[in-house]
Short mmCIF file of C-alpha atoms and ligand atoms in Angstrom, two decimals:
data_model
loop_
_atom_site.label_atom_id
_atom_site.label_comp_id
_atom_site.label_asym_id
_atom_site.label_seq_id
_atom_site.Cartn_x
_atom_site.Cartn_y
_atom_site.Cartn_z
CA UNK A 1 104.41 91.85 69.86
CA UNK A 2 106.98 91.42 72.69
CA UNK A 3 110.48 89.83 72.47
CA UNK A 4 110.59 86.38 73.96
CA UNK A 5 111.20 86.18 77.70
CA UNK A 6 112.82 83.32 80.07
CA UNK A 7 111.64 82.75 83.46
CA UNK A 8 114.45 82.11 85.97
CA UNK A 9 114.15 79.56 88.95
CA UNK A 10 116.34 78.24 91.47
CA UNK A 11 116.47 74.50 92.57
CA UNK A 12 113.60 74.10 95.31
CA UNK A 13 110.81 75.68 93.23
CA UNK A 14 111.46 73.57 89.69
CA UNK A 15 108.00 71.81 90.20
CA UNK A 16 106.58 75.18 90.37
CA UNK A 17 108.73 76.62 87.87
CA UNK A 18 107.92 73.67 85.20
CA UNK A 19 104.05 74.18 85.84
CA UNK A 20 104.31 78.18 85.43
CA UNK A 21 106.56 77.56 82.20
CA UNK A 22 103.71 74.72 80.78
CA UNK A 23 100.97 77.26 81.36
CA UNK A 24 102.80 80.34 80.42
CA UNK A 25 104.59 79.03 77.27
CA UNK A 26 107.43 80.35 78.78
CA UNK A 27 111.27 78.92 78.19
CA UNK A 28 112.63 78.64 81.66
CA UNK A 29 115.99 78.02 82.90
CA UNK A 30 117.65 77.33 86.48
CA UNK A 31 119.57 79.84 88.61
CA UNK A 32 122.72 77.80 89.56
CA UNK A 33 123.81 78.73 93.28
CA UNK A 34 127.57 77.65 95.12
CA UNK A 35 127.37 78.27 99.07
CA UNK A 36 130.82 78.63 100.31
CA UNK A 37 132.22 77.66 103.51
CA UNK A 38 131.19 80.68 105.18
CA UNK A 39 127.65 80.45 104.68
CA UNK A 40 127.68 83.23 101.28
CA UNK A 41 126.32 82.28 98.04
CA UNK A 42 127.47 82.50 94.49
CA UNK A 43 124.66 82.91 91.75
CA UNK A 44 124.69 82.33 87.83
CA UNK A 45 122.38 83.24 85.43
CA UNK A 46 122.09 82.03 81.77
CA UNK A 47 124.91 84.02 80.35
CA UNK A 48 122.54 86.07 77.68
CA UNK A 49 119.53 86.85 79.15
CA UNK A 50 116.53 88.26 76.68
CA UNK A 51 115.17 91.73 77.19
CA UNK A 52 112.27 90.28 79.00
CA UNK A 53 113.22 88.14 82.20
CA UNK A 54 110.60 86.65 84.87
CA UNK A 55 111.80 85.59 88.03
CA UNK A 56 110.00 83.04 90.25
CA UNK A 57 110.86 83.42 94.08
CA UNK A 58 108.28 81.95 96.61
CA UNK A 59 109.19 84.66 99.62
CA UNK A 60 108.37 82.07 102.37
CA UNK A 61 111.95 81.49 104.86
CA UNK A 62 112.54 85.13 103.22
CA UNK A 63 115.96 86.16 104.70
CA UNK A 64 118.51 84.92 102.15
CA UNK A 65 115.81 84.93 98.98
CA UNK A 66 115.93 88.57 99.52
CA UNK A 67 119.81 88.27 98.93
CA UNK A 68 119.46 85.72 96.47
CA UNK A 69 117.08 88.90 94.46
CA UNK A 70 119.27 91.24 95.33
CA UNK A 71 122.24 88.80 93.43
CA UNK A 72 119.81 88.03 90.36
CA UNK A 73 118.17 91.23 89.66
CA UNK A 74 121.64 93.07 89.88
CA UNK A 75 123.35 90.48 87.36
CA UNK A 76 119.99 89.90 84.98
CA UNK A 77 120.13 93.73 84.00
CA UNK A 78 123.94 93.13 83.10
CA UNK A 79 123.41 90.50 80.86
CA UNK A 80 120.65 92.30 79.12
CA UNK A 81 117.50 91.94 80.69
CA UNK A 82 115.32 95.33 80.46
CA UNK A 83 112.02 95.02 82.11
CA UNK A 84 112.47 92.64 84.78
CA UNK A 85 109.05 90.79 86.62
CA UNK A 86 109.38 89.46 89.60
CA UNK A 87 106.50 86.66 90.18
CA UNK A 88 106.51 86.16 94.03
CA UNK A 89 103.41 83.67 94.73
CA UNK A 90 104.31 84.26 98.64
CA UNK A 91 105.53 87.90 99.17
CA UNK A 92 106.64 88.28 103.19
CA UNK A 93 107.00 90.55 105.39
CA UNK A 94 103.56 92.21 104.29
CA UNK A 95 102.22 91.60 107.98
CA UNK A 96 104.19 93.95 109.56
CA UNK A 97 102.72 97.83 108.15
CA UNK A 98 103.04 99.79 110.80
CA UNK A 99 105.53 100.15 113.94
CA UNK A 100 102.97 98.42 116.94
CA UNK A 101 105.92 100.17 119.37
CA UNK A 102 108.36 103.08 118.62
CA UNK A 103 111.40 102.17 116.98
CA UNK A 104 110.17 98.96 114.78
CA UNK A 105 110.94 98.38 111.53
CA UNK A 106 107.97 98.54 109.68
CA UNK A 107 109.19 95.71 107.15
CA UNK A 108 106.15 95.85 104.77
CA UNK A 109 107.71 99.61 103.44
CA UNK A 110 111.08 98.33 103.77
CA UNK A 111 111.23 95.32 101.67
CA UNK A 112 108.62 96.36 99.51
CA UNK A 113 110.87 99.19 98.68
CA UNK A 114 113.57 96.91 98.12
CA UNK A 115 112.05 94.73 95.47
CA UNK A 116 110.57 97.37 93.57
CA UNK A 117 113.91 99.44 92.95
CA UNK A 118 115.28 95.56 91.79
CA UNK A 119 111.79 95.26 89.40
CA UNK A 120 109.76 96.91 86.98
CA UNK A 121 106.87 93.80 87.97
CA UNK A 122 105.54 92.15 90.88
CA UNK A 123 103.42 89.96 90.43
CA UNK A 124 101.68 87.64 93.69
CA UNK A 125 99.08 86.21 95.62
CA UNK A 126 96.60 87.03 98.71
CA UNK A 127 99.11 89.45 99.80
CA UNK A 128 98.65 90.26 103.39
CA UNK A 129 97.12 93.97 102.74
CA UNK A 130 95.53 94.89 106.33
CA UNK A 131 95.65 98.78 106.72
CA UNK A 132 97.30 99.92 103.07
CA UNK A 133 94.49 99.38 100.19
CA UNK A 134 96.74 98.71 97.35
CA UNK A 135 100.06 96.33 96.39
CA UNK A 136 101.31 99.40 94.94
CA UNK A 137 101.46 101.11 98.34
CA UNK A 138 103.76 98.52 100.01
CA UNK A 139 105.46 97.63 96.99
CA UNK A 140 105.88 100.80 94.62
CA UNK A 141 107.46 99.44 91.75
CA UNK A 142 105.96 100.17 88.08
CA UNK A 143 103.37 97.18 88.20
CA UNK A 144 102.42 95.82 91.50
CA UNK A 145 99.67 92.96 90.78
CA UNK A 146 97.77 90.91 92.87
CA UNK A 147 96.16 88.14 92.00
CA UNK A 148 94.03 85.96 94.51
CA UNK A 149 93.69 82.06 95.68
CA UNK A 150 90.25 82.39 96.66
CA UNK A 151 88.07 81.99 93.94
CA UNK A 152 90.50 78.67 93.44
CA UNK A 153 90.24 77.44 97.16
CA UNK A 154 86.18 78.46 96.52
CA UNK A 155 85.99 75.67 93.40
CA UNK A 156 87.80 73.11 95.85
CA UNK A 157 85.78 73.31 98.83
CA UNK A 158 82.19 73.21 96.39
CA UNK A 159 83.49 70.02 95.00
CA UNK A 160 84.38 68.43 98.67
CA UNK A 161 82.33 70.42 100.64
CA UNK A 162 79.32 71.27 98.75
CA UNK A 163 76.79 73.29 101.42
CA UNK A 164 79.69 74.62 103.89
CA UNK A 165 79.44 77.16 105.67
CA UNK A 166 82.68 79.35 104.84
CA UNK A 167 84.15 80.83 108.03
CA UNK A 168 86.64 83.83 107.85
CA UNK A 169 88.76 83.14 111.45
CA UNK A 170 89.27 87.25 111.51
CA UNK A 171 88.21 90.30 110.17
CA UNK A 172 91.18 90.75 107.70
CA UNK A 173 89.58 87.58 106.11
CA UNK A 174 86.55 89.51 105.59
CA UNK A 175 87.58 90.05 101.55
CA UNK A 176 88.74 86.42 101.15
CA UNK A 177 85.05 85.01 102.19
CA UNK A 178 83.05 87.27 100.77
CA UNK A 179 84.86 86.80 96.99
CA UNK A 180 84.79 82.51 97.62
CA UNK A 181 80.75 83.05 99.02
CA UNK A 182 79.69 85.15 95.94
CA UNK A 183 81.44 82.46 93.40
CA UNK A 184 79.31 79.63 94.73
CA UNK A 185 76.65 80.89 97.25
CA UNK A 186 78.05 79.45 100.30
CA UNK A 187 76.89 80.87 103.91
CA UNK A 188 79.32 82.37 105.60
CA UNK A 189 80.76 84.37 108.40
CA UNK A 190 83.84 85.80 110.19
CA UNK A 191 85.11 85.60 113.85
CA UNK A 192 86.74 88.19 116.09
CA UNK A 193 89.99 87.55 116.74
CA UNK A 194 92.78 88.89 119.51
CA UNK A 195 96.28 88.40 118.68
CA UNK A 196 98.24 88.23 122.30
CA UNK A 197 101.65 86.46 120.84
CA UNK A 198 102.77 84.28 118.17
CA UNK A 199 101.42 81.13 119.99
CA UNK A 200 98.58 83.03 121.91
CA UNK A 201 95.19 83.83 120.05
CA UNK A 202 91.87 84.44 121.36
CA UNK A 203 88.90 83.80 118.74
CA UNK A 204 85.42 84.70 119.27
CA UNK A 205 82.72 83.13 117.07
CA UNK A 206 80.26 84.88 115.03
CA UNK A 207 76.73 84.32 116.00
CA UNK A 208 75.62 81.96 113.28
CA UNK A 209 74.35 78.61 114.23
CA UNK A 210 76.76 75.94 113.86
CA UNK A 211 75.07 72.91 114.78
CA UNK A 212 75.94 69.90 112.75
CA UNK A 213 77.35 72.02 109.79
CA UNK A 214 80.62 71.12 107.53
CA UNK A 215 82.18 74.28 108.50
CA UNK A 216 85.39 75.56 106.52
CA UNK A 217 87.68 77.84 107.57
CA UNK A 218 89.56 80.03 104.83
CA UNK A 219 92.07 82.40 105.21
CA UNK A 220 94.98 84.04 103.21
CA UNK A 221 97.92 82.08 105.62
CA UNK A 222 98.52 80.02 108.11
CA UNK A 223 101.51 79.76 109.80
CA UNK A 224 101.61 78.47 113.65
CA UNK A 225 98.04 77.06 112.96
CA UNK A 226 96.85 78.51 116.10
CA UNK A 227 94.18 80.40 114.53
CA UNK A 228 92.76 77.89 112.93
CA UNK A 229 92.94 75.46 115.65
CA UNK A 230 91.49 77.66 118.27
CA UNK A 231 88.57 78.78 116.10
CA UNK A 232 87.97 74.64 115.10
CA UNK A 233 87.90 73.95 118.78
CA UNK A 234 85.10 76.17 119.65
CA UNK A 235 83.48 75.69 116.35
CA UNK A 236 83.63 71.90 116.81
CA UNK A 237 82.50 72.84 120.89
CA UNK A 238 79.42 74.67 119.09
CA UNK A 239 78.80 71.43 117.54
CA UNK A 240 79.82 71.38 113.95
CA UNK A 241 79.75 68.46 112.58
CA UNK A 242 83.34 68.87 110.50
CA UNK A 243 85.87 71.47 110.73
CA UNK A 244 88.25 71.35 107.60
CA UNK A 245 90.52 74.31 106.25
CA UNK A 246 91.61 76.34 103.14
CA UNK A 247 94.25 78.92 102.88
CA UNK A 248 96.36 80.26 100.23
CA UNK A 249 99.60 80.09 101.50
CA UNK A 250 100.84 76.89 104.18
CA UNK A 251 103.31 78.49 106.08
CA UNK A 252 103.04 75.87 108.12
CA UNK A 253 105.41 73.46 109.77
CA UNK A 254 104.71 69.47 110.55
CA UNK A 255 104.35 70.42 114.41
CA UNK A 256 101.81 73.08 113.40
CA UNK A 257 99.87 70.83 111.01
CA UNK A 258 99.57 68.06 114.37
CA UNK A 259 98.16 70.98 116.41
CA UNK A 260 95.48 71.37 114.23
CA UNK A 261 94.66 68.02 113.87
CA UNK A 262 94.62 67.44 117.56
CA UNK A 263 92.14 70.33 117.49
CA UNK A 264 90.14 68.45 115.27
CA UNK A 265 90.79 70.13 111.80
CA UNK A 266 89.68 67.10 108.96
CA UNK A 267 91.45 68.07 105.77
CA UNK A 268 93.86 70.98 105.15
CA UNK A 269 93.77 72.30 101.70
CA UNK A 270 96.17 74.74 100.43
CA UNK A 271 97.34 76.52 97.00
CA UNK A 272 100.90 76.03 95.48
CA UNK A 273 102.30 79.18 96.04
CA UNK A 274 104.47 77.62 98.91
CA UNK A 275 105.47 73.94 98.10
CA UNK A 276 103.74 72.11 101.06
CA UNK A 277 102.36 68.79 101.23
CA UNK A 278 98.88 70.37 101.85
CA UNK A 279 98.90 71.88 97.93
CA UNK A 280 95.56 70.72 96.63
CA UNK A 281 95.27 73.73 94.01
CA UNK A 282 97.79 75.21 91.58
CA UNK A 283 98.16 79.13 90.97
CA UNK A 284 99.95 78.17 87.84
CA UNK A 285 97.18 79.56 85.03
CA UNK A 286 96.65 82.10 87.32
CA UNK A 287 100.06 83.19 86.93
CA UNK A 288 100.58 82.47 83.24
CA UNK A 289 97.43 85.07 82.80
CA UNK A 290 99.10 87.77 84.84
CA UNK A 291 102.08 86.96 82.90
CA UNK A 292 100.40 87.49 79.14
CA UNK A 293 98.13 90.17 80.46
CA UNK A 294 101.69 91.94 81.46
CA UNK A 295 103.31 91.41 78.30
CA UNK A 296 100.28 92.84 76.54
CA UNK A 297 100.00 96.04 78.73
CA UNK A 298 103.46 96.67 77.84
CA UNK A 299 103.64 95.44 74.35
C1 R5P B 301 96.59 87.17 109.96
O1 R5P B 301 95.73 87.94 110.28
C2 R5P B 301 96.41 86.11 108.93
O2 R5P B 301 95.30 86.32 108.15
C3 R5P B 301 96.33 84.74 109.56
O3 R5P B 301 95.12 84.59 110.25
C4 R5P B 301 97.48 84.51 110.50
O4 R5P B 301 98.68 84.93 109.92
C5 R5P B 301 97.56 83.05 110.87
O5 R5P B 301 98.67 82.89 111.69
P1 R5P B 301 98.83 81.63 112.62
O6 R5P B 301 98.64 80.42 111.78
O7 R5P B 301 100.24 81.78 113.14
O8 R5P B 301 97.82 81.75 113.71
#
């Protein structure tokens, strides 16, 4: 049997911190934070910490929560935490794996580095994996677990969407489709896509016929929207009948969201693992498992 633990939030993620504590059982407390004049920030942390100490940190807008880790981690372990898990429902910086051009940073290595000397755990969602095949490999820390959105976003769309056909807007999506098609027999397919810039993306539909279908598009993120958009256009040029779509994490901003309406997306659906006001799904069990199933592997 394991000691008790405390899960640690700060301020913006208490609605996610409150639904993770419900469903985990766990005690939870906030991080308190001072930013000075200058722009640094002052952390503290429940003055006794138990040996067992879960922190929640979304990793969208990543620059300062990496600091804000960096503050925690290094202060939990002096107040007594000894196995620290870090639950990251967004992790960032995942796209970037390899250097496209010498001399970049390949940020995946670097960061993931960087949060597993700060935990024993990480624990997240749908990260963006495209050429390493395991968490562990951009993230090396003890346990490196990933859990999924899909099969969630898969239970949503059968109860709006029953009969869609589930569209993957790139290959990376491939994995994401194929786990949401098997839970509920959905057709489904995957585009070609060309990244040219952040704004500028070139989609190329699969050859599946379209006509008058409720088509959904589901991917891991979404972030400018103009992958979705461009790949509703032409599905909605094709002649779908609806274009509506599902991703795990809604990167997205209000000027993004527009652009995909004007492109004719119906309803955006998204998981909780980024508070947006397209949530439809919570991760929170999901989590709470991961959590338990962690505490018994180390027990
Ligand atoms: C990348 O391959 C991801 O799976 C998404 O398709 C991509 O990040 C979406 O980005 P955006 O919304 O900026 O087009």
């Amino acid at each position: 049997m394991n000691p008790p633990a405390i899960l640690l939030y700060f301020d913006e993620e208490h609605a996610a911190a409150s639904r993770l504590a419900e469903a985990s059982g766990l005690a939870f407390a906030r991080v308190e934070r001072h930013r000075f004049p200058d722009g640094e920030i002052k952390l503290r942390l429940p003055d006794t910490l138990p040996e067992r100490v879960v922190v929640l940190r979304t990793l969208d807008h990543p620059n300062e929560k990496l600091v804000e880790l960096l503050l925690a981690a290094r202060t939990a372990r002096t107040l007594g935490a000894r196995h620290l898990t870090l639950v990251a429902p967004y992790l960032a910086y995942m796209r970037q794996d390899i250097a496209f051009r010498p001399g970049e940073a390949v940020s995946q290595r670097i960061v993931g580095r960087f949060l597993a000397d700060l935990f024993d755990a990480v624990i997240t969602v749908d990260p963006h994996l495209h050429r390493v095949a395991t968490l562990t490999e951009a993230v090396p820390a003890r346990q490196a677990i990933v859990l999924s959105g899909a099969p969630l976003l898969a239970d949503l769309v059968a109860q709006r969407r029953p009969g869609a056909l589930l569209m993957g807007p790139d290959g990376e999506s491939a994995q994401w489709i194929a786990q949401a098609a098997a839970r509920h027999g959905f057709d489904h397919a995957v585009c070609a896509k060309m990244r040219h810039g952040d704004h500028a993306v070139e989609v190329e539909l699969p050859p599946v016929p379209v006509a008058g279908r409720a088509v959904v598009l589901l991917d891991d993120v979404a972030s400018t929207g103009h992958t979705v958009a461009q790949a509703a256009r032409l599905l909605l040029a094709a002649g779908a009948g609806t274009v509506d779509s599902a991703v795990t994490h809604a990167l997205l901003s209000d000027e993004a969201l527009r652009m995909m309406r004007q492109a004719g997306v119906g309803d955006i659906w998204s998981t909780d693992t980024i508070p947006h006001p397209t949530n439809a799904v919570s991760v929170a069990h999901l989590l709470a498992q991961a959590l338990l199933n962690l505490g018994q592997a180390d027990g």
